[in-house]
mmCIF file of C-alpha atoms in Angstrom:
data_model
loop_
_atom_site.group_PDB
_atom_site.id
_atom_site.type_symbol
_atom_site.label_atom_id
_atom_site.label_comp_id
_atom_site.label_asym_id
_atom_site.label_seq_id
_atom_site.Cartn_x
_atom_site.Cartn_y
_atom_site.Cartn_z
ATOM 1 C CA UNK A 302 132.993 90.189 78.903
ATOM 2 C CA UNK A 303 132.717 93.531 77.575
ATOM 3 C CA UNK A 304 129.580 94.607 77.753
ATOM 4 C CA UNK A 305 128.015 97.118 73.981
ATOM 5 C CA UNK A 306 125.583 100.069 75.031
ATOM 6 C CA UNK A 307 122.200 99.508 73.741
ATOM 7 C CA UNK A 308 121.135 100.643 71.050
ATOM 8 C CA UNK A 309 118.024 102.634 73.001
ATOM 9 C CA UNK A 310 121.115 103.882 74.594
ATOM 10 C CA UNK A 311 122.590 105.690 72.162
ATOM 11 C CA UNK A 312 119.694 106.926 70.755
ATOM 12 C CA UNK A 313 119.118 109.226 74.240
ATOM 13 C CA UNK A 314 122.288 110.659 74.327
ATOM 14 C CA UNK A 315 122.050 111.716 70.857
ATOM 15 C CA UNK A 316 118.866 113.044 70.843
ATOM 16 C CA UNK A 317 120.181 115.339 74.019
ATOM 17 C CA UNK A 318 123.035 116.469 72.152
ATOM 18 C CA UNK A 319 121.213 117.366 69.302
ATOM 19 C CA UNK A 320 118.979 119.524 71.216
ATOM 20 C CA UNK A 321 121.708 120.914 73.347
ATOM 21 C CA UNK A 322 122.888 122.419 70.116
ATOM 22 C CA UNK A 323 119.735 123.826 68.950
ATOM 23 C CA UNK A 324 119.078 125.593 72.568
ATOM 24 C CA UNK A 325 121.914 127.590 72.191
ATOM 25 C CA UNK A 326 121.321 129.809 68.756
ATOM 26 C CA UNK A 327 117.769 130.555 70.178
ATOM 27 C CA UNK A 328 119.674 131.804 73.410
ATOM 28 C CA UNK A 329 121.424 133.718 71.387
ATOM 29 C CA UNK A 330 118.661 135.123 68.910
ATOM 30 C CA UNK A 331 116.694 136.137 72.124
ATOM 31 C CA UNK A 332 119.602 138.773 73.176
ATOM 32 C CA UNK A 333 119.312 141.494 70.592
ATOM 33 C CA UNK A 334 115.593 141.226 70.898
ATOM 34 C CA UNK A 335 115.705 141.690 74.646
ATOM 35 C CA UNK A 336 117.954 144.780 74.066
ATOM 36 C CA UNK A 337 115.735 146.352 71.692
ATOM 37 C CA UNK A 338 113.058 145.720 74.323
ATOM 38 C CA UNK A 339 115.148 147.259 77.203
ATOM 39 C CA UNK A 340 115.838 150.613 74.574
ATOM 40 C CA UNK A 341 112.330 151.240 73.641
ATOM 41 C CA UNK A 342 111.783 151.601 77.586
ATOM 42 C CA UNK A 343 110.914 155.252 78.554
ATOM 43 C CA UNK A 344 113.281 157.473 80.175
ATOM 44 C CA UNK A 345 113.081 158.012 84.253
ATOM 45 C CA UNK A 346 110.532 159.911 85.222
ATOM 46 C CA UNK A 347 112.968 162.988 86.749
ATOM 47 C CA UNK A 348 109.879 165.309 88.381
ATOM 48 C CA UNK A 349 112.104 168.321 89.538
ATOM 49 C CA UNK A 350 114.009 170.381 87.181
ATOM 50 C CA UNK A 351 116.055 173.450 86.782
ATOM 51 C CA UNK A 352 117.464 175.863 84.068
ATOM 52 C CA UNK A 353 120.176 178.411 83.354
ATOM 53 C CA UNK A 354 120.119 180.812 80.452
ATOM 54 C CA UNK A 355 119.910 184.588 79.372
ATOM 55 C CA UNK A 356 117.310 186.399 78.731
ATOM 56 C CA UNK A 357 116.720 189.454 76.390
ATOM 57 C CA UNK A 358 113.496 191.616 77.483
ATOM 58 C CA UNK A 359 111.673 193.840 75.180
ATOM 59 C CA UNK A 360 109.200 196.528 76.146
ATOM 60 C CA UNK A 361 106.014 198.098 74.794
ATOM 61 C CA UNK A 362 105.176 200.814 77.403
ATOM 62 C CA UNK A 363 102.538 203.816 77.810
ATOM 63 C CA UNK A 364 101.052 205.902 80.735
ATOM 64 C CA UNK A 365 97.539 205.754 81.970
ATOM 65 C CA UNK A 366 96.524 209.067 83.578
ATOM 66 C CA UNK A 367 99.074 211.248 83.633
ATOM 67 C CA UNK A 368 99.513 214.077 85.508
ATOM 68 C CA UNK A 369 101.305 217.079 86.308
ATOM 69 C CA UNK A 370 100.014 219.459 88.717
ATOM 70 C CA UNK A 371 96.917 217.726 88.871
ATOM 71 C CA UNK A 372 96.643 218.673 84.901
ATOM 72 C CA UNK A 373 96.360 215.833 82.551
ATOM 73 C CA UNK A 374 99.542 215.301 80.640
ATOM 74 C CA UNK A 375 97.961 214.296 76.937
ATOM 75 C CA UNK A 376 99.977 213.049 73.730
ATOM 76 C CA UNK A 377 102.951 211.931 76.133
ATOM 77 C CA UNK A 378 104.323 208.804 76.444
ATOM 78 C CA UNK A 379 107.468 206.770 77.061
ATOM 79 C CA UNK A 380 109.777 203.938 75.743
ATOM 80 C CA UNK A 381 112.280 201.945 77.724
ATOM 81 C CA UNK A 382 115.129 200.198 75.248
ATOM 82 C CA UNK A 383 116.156 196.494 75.422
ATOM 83 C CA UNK A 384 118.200 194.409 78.372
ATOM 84 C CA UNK A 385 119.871 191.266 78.045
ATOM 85 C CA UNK A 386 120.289 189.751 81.997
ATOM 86 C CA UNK A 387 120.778 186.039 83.157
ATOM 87 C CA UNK A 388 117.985 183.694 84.285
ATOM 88 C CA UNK A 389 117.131 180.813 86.330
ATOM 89 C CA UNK A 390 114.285 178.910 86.358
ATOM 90 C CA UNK A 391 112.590 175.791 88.806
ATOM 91 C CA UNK A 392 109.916 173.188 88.866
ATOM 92 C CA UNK A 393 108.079 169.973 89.042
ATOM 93 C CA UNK A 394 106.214 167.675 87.089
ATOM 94 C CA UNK A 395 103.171 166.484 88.541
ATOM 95 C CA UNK A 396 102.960 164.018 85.227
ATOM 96 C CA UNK A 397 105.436 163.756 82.446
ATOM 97 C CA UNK A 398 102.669 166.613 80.169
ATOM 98 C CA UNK A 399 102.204 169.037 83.657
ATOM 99 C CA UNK A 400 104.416 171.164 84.918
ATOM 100 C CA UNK A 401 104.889 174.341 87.087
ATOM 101 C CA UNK A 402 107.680 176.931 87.571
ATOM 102 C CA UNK A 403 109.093 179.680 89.146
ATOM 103 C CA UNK A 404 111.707 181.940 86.824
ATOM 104 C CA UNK A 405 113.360 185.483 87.277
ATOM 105 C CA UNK A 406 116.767 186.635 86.826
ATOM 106 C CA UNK A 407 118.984 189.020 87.258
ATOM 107 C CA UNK A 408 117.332 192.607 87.762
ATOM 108 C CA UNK A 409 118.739 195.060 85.160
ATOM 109 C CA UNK A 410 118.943 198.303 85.087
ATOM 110 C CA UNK A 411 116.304 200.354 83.011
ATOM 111 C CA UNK A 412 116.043 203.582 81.590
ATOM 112 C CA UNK A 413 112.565 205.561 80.631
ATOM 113 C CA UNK A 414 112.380 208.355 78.251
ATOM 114 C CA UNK A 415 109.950 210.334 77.143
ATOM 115 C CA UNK A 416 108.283 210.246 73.701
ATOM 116 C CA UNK A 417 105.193 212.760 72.155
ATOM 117 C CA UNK A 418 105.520 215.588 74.513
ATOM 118 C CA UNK A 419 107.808 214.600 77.100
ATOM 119 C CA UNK A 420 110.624 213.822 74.083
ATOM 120 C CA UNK A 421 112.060 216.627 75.345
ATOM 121 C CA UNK A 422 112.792 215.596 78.816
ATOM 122 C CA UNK A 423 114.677 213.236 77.574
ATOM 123 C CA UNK A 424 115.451 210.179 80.105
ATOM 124 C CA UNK A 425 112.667 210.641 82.576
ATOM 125 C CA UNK A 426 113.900 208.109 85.285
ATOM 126 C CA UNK A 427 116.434 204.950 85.859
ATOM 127 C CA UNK A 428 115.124 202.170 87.824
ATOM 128 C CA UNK A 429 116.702 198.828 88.775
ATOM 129 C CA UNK A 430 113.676 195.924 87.902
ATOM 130 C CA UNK A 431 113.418 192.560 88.215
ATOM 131 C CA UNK A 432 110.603 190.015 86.674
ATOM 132 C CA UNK A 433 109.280 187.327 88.374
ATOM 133 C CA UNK A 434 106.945 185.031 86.971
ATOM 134 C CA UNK A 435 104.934 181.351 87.827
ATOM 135 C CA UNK A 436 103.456 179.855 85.179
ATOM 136 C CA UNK A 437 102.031 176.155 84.980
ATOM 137 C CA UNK A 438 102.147 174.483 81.244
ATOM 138 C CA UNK A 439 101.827 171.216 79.537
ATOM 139 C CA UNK A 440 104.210 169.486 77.610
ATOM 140 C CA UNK A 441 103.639 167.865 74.110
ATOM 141 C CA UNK A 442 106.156 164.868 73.793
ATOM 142 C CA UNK A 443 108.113 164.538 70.123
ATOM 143 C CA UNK A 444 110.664 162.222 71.000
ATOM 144 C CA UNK A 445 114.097 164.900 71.775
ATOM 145 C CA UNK A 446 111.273 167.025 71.528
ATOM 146 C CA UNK A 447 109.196 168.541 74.118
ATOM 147 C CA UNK A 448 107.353 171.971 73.393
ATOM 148 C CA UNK A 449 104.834 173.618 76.040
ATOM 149 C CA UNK A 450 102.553 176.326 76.279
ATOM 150 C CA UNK A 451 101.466 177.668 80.053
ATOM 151 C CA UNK A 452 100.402 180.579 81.440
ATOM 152 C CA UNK A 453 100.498 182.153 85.065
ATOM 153 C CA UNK A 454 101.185 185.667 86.994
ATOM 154 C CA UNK A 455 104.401 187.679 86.595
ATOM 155 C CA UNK A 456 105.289 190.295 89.066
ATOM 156 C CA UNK A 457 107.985 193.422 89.083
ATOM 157 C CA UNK A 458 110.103 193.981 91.732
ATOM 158 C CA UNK A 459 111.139 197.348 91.957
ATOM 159 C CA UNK A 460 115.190 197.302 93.614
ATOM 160 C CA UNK A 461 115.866 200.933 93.354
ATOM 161 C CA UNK A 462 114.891 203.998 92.174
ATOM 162 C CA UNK A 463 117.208 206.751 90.354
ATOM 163 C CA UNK A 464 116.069 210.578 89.254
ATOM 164 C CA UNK A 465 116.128 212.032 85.585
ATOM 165 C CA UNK A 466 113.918 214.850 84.742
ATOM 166 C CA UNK A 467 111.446 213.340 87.455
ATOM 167 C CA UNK A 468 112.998 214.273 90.507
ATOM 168 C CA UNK A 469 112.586 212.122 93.309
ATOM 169 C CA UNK A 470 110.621 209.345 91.700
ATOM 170 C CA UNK A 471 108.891 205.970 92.523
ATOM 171 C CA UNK A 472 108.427 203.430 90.631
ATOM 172 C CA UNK A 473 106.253 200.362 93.109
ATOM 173 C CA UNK A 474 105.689 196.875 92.224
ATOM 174 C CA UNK A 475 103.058 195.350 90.120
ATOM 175 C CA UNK A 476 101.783 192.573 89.358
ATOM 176 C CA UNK A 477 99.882 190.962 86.002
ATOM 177 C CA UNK A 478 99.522 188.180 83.747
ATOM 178 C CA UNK A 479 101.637 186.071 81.437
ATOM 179 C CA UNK A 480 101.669 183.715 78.443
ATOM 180 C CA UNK A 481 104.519 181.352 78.109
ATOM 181 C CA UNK A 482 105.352 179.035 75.183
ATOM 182 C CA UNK A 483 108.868 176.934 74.290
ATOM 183 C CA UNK A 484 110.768 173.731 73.409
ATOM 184 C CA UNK A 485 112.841 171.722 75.438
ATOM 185 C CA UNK A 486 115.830 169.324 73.503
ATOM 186 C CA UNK A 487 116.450 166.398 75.387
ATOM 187 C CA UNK A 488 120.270 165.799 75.416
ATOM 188 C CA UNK A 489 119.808 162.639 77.386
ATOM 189 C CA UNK A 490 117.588 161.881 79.961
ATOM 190 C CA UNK A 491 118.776 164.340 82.178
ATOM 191 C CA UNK A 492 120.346 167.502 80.102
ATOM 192 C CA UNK A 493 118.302 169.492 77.274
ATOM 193 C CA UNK A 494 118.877 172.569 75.642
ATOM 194 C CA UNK A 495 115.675 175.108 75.812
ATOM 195 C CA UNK A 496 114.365 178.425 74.448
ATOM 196 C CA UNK A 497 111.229 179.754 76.088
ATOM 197 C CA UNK A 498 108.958 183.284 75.723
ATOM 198 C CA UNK A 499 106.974 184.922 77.899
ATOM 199 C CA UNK A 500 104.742 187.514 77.537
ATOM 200 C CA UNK A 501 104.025 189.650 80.787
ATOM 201 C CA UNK A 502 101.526 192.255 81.082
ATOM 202 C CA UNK A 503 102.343 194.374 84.396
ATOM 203 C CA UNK A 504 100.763 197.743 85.611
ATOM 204 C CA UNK A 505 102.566 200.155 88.065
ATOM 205 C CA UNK A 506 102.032 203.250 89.821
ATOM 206 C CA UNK A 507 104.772 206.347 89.385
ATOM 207 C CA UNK A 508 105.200 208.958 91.076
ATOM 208 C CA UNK A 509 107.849 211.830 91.713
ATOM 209 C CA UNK A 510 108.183 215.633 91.035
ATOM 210 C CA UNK A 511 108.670 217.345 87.638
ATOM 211 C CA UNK A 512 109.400 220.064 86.029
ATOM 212 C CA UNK A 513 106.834 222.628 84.022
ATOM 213 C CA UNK A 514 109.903 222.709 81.110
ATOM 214 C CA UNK A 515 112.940 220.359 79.919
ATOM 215 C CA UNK A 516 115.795 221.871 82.204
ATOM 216 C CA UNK A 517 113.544 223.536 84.507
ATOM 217 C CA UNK A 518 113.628 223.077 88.427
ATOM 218 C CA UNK A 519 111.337 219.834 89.018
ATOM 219 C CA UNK A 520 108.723 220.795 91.669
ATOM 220 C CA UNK A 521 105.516 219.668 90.440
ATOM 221 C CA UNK A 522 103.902 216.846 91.479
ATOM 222 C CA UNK A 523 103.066 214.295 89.114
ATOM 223 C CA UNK A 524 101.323 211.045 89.121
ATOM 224 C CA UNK A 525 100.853 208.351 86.728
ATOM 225 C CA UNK A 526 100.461 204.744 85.746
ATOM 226 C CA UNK A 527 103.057 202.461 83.595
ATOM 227 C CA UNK A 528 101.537 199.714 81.871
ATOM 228 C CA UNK A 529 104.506 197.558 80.384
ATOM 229 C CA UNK A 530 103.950 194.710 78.174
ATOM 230 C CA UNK A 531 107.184 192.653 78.063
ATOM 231 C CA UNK A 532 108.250 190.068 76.257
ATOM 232 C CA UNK A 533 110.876 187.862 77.700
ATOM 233 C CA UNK A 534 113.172 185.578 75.215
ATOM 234 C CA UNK A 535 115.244 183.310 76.962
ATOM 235 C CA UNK A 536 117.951 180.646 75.950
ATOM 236 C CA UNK A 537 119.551 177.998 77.860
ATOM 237 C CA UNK A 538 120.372 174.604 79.262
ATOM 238 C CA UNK A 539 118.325 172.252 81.571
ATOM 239 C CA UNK A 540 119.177 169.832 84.180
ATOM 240 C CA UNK A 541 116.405 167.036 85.930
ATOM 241 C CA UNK A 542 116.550 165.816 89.568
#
């Protein structure tokens, strides 16, 4: 004798099938939710980064007392056109807001000539300077958007000296402060595009031998001080370890 199922029977087997089927679309609803979870995830935290670009430099200069002879020179002054040179930068975040760096580039060569009275001297001396400066800044986040304002020391590293009217001259290091403000655009999580300015203020002593008339044999002493305020524009891309 065959024997039927039971009616209890079938009754199970439907009621698993039945919610067998209804398992599966919530499965499937869940998956898009779970990715939007997984891309509203921040980025990696990447502390250490570095960046290439070039920079153009731009200087507001003037002498604090000048002297030939031991005579004061007065209504003299002197003006130093703008370089364009390549840069490098480094640092770390502490957080994902605080930061510090280290930049400088490439040291280009400069030329000084004289305006007021020394005009007629022409190029007073060619020096090959480079500017180093560490800053620390924090870091507003705007999505691809990151600007930062900082500030720090820069310093002037003086690579070589070269005689125009001032014969013999010598231009040391200094050192100062610095302002820095920018925006970093995230390209992903590790490449961005960047533009950053500085704005150093550095003081230097000068020294060297001049002449008592444009074309005349240099041989008097003269002393002065070079306060430079420079203002650094640079351009670039960006790379996080």
């Amino acid at each position: 004798m065959v024997r039927r199922p039971k009616a209890h029977s079938r009754l199970a087997v439907l009621l698993l099938m039945g919610s067998a089927s209804f398992d599966r679309p919530a499965q499937a609803a869940d998956v898009p939710a779970q990715m939007a979870i997984a891309s509203d995830a921040p980025a990696p935290f990447r502390p250490v980064f570095v960046r290439l670009g070039a920079t153009g430099a731009f200087f507001d200069q003037g002498l604090g007392g000048a002297s030939i002879a031991g005579q004061p020179v007065i209504g003299g002054g002197l003006k130093t056109g703008p370089v364009v040179t390549a840069a490098a930068e480094a640092g770390y975040f502490f957080t994902r807001q605080i930061a510090v760096s280290i930049s400088g580039g490439w040291p280009p060569k400069l030329a000084e000539k004289g305006t007021g009275v020394l005009a007629p001297f022409g190029t007073l001396a060619r020096e090959r300077v480079g500017a180093i400066t560490t800053t620390a800044h924090y870091h507003f986040d705007y999505g691809r958007l990151h600007p930062y304002l900082g500030g720090g020391l820069a310093y002037a590293v003086v690579f070589h000296n070269a005689p125009g009217a001032i014969a013999q001259p010598v231009l040391r290091d200094g050192v100062g402060g610095a302002v820095v403000g920018g925006v970093d655009v995230d390209l992903d999580d590790r490449w961005s595009l960047f533009v950053d300015i500085k704005d150093a203020w550095v003081a230097q002593r000068m020294s060297g031998l001049a002449a008592p008339v444009p074309g005349g044999p240099a041989v008097l002493p003269l002393k002065t001080r070079l306060h430079s305020d420079i203002v650094l524009v640079t351009g670039g891309i960006g790379y996080r370890f």
